[in-house]
Structure formats: structure tokens, C-alpha cells
mmCIF file with all atom_site columns, C-alpha atoms in Angstrom:
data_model
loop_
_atom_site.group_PDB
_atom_site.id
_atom_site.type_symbol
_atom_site.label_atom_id
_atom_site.label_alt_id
_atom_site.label_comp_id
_atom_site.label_asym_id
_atom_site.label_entity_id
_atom_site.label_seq_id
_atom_site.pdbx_PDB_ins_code
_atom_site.Cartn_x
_atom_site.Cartn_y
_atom_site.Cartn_z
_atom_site.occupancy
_atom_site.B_iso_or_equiv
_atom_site.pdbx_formal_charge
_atom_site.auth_seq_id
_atom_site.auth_comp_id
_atom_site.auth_asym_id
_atom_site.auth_atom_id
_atom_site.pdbx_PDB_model_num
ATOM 1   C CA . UNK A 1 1   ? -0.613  -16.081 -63.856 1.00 0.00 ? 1   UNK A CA 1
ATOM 2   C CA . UNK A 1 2   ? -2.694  -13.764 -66.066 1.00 0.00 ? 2   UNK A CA 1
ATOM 3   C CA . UNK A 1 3   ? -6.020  -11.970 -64.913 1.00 0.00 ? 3   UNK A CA 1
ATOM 4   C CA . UNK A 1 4   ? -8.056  -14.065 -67.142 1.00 0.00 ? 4   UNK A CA 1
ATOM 5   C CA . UNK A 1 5   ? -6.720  -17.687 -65.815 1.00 0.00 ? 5   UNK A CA 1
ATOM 6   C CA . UNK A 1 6   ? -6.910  -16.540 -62.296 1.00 0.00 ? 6   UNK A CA 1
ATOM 7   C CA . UNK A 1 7   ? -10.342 -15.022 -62.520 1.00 0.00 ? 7   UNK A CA 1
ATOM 8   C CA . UNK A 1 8   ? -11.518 -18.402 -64.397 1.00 0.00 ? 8   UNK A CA 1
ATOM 9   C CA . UNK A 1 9   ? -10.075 -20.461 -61.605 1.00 0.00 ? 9   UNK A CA 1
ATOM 10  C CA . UNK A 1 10  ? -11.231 -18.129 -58.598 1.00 0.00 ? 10  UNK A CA 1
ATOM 11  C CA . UNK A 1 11  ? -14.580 -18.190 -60.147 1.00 0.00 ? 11  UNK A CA 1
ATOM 12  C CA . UNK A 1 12  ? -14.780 -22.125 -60.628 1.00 0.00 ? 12  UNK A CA 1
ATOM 13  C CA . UNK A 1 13  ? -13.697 -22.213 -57.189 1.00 0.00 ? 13  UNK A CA 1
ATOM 14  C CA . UNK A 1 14  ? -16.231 -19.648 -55.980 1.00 0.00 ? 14  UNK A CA 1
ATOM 15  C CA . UNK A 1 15  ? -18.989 -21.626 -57.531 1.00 0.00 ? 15  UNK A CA 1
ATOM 16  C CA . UNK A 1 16  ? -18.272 -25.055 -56.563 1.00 0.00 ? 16  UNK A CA 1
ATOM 17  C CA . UNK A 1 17  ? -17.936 -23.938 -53.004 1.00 0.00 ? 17  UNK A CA 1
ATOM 18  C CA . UNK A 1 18  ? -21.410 -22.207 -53.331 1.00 0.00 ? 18  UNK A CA 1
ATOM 19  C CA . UNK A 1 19  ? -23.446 -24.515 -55.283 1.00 0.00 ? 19  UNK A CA 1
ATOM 20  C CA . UNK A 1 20  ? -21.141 -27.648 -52.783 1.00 0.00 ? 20  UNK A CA 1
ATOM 21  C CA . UNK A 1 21  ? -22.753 -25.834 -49.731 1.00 0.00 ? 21  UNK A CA 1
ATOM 22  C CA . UNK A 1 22  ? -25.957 -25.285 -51.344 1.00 0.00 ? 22  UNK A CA 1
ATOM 23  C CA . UNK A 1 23  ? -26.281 -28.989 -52.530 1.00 0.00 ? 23  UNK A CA 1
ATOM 24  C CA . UNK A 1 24  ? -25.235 -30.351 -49.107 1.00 0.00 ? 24  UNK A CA 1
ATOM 25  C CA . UNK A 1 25  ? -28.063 -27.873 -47.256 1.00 0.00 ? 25  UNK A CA 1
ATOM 26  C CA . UNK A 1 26  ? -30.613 -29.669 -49.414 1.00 0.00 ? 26  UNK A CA 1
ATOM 27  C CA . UNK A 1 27  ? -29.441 -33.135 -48.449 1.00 0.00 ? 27  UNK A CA 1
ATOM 28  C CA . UNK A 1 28  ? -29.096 -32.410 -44.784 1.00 0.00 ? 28  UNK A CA 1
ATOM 29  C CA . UNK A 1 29  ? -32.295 -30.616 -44.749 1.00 0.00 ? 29  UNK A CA 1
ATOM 30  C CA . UNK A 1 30  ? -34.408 -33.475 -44.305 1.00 0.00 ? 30  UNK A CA 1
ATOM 31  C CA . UNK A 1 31  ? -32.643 -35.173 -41.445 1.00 0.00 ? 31  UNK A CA 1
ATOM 32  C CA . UNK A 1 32  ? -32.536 -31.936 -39.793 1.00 0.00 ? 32  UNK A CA 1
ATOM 33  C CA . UNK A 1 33  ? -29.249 -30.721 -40.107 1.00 0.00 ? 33  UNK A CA 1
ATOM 34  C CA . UNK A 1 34  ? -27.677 -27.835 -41.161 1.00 0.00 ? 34  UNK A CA 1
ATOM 35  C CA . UNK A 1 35  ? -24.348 -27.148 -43.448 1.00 0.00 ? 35  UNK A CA 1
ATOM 36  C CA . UNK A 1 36  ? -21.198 -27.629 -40.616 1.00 0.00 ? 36  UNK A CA 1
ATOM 37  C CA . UNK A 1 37  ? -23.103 -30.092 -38.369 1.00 0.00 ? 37  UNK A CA 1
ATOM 38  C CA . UNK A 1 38  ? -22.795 -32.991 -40.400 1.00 0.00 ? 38  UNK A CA 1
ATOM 39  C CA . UNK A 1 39  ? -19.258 -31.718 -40.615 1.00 0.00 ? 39  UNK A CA 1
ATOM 40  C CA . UNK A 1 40  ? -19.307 -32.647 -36.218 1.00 0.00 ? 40  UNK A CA 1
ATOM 41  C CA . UNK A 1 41  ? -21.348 -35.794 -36.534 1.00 0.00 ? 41  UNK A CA 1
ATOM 42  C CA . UNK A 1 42  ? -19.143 -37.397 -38.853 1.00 0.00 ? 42  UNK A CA 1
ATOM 43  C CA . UNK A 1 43  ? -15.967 -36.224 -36.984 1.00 0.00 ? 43  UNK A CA 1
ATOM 44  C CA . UNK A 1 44  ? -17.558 -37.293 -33.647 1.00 0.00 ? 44  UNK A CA 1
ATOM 45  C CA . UNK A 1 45  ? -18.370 -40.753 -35.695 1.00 0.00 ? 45  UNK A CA 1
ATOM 46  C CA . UNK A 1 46  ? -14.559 -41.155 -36.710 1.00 0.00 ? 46  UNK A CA 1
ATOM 47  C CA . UNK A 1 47  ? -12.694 -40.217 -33.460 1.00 0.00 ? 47  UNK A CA 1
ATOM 48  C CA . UNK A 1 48  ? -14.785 -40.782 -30.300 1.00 0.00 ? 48  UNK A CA 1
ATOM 49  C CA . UNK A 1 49  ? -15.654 -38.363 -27.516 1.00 0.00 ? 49  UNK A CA 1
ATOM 50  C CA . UNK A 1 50  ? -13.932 -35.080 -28.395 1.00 0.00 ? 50  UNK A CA 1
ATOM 51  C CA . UNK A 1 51  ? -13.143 -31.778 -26.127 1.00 0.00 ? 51  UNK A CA 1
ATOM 52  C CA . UNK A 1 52  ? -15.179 -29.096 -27.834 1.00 0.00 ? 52  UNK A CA 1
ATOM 53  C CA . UNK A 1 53  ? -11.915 -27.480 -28.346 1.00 0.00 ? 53  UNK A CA 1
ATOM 54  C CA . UNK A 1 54  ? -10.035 -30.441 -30.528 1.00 0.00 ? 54  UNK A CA 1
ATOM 55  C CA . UNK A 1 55  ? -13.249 -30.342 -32.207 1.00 0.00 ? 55  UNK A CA 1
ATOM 56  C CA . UNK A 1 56  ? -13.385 -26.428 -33.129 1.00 0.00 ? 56  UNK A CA 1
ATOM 57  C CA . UNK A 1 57  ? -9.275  -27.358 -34.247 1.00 0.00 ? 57  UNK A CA 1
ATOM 58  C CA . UNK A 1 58  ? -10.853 -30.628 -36.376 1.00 0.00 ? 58  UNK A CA 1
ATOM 59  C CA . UNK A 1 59  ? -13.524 -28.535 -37.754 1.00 0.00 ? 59  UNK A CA 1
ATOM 60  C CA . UNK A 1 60  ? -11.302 -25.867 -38.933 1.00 0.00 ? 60  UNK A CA 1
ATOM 61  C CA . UNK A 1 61  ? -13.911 -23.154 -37.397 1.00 0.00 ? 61  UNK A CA 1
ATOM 62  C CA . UNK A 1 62  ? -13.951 -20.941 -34.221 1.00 0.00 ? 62  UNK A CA 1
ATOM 63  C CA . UNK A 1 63  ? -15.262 -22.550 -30.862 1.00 0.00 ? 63  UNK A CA 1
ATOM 64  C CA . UNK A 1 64  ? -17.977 -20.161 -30.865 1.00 0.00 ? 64  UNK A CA 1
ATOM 65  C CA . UNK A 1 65  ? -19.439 -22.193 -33.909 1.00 0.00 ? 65  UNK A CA 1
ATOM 66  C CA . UNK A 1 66  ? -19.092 -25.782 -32.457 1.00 0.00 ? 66  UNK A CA 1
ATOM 67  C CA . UNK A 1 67  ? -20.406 -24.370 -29.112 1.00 0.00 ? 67  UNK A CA 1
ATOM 68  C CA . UNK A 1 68  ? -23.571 -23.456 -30.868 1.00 0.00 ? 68  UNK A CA 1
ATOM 69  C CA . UNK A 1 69  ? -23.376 -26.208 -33.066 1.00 0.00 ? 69  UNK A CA 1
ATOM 70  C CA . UNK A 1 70  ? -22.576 -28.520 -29.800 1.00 0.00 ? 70  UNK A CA 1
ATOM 71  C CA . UNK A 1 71  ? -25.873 -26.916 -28.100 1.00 0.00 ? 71  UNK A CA 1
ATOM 72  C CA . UNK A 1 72  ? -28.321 -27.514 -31.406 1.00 0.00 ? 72  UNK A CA 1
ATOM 73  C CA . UNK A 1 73  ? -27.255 -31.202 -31.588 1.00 0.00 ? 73  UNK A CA 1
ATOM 74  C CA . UNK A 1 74  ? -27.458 -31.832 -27.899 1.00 0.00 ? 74  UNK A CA 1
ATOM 75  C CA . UNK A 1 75  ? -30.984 -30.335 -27.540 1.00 0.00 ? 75  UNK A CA 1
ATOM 76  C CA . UNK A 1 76  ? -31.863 -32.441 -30.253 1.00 0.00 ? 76  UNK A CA 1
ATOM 77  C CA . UNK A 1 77  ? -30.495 -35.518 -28.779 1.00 0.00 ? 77  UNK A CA 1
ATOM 78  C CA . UNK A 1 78  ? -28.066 -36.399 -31.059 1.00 0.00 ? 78  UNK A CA 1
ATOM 79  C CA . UNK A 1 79  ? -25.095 -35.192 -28.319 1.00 0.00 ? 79  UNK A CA 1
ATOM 80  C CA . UNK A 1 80  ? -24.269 -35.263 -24.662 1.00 0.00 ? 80  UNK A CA 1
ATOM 81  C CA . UNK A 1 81  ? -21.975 -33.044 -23.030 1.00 0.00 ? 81  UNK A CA 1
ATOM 82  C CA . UNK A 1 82  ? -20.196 -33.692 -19.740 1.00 0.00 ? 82  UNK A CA 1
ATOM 83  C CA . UNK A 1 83  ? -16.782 -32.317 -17.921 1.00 0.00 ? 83  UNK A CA 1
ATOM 84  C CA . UNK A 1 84  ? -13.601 -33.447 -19.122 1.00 0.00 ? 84  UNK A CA 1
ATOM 85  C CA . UNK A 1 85  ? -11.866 -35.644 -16.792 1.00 0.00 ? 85  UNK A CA 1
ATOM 86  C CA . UNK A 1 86  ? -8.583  -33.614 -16.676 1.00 0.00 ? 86  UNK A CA 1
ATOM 87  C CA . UNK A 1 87  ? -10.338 -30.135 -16.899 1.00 0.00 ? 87  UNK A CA 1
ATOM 88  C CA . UNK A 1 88  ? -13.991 -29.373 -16.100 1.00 0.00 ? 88  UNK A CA 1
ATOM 89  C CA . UNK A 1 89  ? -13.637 -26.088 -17.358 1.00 0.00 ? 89  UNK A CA 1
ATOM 90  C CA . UNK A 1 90  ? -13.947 -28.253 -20.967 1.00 0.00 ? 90  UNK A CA 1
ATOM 91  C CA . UNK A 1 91  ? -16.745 -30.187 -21.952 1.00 0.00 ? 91  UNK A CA 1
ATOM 92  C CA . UNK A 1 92  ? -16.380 -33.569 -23.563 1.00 0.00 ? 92  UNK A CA 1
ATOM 93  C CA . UNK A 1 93  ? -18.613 -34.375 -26.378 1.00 0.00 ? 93  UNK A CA 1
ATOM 94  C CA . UNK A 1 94  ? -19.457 -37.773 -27.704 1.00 0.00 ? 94  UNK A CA 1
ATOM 95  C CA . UNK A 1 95  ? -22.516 -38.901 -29.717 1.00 0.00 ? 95  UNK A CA 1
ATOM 96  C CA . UNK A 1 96  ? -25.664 -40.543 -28.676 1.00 0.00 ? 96  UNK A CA 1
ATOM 97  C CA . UNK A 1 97  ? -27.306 -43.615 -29.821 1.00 0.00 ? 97  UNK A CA 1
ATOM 98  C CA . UNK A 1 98  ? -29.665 -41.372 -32.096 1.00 0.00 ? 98  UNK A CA 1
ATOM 99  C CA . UNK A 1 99  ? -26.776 -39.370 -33.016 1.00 0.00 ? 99  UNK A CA 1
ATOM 100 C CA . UNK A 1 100 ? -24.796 -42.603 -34.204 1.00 0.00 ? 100 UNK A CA 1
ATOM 101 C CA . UNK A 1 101 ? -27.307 -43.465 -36.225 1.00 0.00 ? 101 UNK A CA 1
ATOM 102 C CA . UNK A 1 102 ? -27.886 -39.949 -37.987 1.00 0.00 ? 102 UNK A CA 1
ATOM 103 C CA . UNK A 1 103 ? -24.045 -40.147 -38.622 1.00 0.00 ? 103 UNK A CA 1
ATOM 104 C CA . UNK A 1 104 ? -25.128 -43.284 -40.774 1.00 0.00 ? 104 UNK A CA 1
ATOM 105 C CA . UNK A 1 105 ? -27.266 -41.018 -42.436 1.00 0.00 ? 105 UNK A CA 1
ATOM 106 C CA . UNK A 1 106 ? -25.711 -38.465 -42.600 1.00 0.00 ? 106 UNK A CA 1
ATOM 107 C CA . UNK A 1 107 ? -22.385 -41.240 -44.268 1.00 0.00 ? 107 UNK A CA 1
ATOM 108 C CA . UNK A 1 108 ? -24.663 -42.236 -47.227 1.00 0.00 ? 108 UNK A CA 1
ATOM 109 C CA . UNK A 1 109 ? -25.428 -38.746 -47.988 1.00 0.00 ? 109 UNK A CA 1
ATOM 110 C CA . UNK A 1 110 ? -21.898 -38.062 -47.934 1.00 0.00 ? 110 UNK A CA 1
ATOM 111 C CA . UNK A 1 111 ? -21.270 -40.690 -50.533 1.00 0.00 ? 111 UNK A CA 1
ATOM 112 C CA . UNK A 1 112 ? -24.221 -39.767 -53.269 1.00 0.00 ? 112 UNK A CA 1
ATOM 113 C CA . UNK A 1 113 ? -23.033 -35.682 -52.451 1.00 0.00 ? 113 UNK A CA 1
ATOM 114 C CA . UNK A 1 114 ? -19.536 -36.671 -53.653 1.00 0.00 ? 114 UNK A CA 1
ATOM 115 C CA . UNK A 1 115 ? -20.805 -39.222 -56.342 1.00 0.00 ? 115 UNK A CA 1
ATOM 116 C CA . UNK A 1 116 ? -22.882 -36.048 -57.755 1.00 0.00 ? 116 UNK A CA 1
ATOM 117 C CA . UNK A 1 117 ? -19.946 -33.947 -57.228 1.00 0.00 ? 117 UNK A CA 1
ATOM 118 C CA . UNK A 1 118 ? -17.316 -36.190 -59.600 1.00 0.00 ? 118 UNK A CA 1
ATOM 119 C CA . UNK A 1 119 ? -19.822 -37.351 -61.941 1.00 0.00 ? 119 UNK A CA 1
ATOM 120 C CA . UNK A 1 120 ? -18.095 -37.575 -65.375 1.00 0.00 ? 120 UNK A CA 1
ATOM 121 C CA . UNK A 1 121 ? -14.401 -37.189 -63.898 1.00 0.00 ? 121 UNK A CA 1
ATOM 122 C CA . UNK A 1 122 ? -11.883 -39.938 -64.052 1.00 0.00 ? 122 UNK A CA 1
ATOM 123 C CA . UNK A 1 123 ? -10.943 -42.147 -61.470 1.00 0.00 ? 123 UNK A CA 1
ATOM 124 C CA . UNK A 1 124 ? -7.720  -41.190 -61.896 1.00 0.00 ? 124 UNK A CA 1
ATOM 125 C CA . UNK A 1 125 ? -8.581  -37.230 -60.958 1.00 0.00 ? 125 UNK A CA 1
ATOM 126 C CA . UNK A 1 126 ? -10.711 -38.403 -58.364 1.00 0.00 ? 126 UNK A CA 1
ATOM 127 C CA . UNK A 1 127 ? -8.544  -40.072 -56.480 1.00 0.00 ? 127 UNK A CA 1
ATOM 128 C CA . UNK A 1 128 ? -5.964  -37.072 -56.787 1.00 0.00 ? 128 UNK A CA 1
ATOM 129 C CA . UNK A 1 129 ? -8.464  -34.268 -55.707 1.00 0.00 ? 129 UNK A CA 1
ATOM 130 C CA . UNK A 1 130 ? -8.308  -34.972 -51.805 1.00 0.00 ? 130 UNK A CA 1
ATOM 131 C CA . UNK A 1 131 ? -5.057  -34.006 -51.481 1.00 0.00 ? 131 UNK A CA 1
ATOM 132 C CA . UNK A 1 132 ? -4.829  -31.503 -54.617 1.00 0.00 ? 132 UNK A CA 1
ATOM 133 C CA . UNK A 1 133 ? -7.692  -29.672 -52.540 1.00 0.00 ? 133 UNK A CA 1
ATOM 134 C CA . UNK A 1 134 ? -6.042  -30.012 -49.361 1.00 0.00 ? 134 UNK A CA 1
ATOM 135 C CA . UNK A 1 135 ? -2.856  -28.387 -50.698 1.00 0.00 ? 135 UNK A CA 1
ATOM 136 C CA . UNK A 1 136 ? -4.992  -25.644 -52.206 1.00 0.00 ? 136 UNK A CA 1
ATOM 137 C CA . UNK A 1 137 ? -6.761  -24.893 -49.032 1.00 0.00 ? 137 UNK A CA 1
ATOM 138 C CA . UNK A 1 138 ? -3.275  -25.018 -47.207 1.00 0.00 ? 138 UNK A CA 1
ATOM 139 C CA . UNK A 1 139 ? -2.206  -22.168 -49.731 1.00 0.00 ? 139 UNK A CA 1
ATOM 140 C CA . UNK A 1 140 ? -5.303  -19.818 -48.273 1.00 0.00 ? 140 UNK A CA 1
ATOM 141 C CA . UNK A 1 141 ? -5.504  -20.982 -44.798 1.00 0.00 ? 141 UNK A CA 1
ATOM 142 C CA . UNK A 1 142 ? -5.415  -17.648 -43.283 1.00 0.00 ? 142 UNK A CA 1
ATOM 143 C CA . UNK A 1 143 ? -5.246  -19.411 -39.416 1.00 0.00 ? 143 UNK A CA 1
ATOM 144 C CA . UNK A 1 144 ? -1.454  -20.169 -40.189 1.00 0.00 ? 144 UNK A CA 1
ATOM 145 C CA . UNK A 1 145 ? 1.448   -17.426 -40.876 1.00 0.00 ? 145 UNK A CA 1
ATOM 146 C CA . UNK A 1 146 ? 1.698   -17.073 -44.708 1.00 0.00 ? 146 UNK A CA 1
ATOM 147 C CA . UNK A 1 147 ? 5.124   -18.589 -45.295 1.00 0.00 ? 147 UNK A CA 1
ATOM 148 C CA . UNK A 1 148 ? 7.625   -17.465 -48.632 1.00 0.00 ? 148 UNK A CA 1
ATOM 149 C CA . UNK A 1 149 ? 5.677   -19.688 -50.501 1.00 0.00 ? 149 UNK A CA 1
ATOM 150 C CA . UNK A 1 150 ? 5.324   -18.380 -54.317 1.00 0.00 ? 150 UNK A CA 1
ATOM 151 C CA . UNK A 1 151 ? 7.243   -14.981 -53.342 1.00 0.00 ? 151 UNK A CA 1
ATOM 152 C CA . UNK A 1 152 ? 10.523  -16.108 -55.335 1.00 0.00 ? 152 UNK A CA 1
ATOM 153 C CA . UNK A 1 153 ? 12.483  -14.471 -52.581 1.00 0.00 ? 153 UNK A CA 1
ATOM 154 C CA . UNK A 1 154 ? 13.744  -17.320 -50.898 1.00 0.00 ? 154 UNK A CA 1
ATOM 155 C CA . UNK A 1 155 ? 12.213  -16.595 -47.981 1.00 0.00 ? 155 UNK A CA 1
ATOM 156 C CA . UNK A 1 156 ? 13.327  -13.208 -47.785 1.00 0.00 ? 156 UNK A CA 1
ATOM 157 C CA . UNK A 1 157 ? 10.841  -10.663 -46.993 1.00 0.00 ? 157 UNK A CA 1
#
């Protein structure tokens, strides 16, 4: 790839991701949230009581984040914590009533952030760019040994 079609795509992505985050911070801001903790609510929402460790591997962030994140939304009352049944070294997290209903909330932001997000784009892209932006953040996810991919080696280092 040449300098000027990787710098135009690195940008592009750069400033989605930034003006994305900034976007979502305004939305969340009135419900009291912050960027990442909707992130919790909504995975909390989909799965069920969680170990604060599947949720840091969910997340795709370090447990130091979801611990903090963990202890923001439980002083709020939107979490409770209590020991794992098969470890109580862990802590099991599962919403509250208050935090089920912020995770509504929290839903029909979700839907007007991506409807503002895909504005103008056709279905057809749309409904490829889950999984074309999975695959791209699969190709920088530095939490997983870089494999040959795009070396042309074969594998060979």
C-alpha cells in the first residue's frame, strides 16, 4: 500500500474512533455514564451475572478498568457484587433493577448512535461493517501473538 492510501485510511480510522467516542460521551452523559460503562451494562444486559474477569475478557480491556468501572456502577446502584460460588476470591456481577432499566436506556441510545453513525450508507455496507470491523480490529489486536498474516513468508519468520 502507498503512504498516501494508508495515511488516508489510518486517518479516517483515527477520526471516526475519536469523534465515535466523543459522540457516545455526549449521549451517555446525561444518564450518567461514561464512555466503556455502557460498554458493561449492555454486556451484563446480554449474558447474565458475569465474573469480573469474563467481563474484563468480554470488554476487551484490563480488569483494572472493569474493577473501577464495577465499583462506579455499584455505588451508583446500577450493580451488585457478591462471591462467586466456585471461587470467592472472584466477584460475580449482575445488574440491578435500576441498572436493567438504564441498559434500556442506554439500548436506544445505542440505536440513534449507530443510526447517526451510517447515515447516508447503504444497507448493503451496513450490514457488512460488523464483521469488516471485526476483522480489522483482529488485524491490530495487540492482546494476541501477531501471526504471518500479510508477511508473504508463509509463515516463515
Amino acid at each position: 500500500m502507498e503512504f498516501e492510501q494508508a495515511d488516508a485510511l489510518n486517518q479516517a480510522i483515527r477520526l471516526l474512533s475519536l469523534r465515535h467516542r466523543a459522540r457516545a460521551a455526549a449521549l451517555l452523559a446525561p444518564l450518567g455514564l461514561h464512555p466503556g460503562q455502557e460498554a458493561l451494562l449492555l454486556e451484563l444486559a446480554r449474558t447474565g451475572p458475569r465474573i469480573q474477569a469474563q467481563l474484563s475478557d468480554a470488554l476487551g480491556c484490563e480488569p483494572p478498568s472493569v474493577t473501577l468501572m464495577v465499583r462506579k456502577l455499584e455505588a451508583s446502584g446500577h450493580l451488585r457484587r457478591g462471591p462467586a460460588p466456585s471461587d470467592k476470591r472472584a466477584s460475580v456481577v449482575e445488574l440491578t433493577d435500576q441498572g436493567r432499566a438504564l441498559a434500556g436506556q442506554v439500548k436506544r441510545l445505542w440505536c440513534e448512535l449507530a443510526e447517526e453513525t451510517v447515515a447516508g450508507l447503504p444497507d448493503r455496507t451496513v450490514a457488512a461493517l460488523p464483521e469488516t470491523l471485526r476483522t480489522m480490529t483482529g488485524n491490530v489486536d495487540t492482546r494476541h501473538t501477531r501471526t504471518s498474516r500479510g508477511r508473504g513468508d508463509g509463515g516463515r519468520a
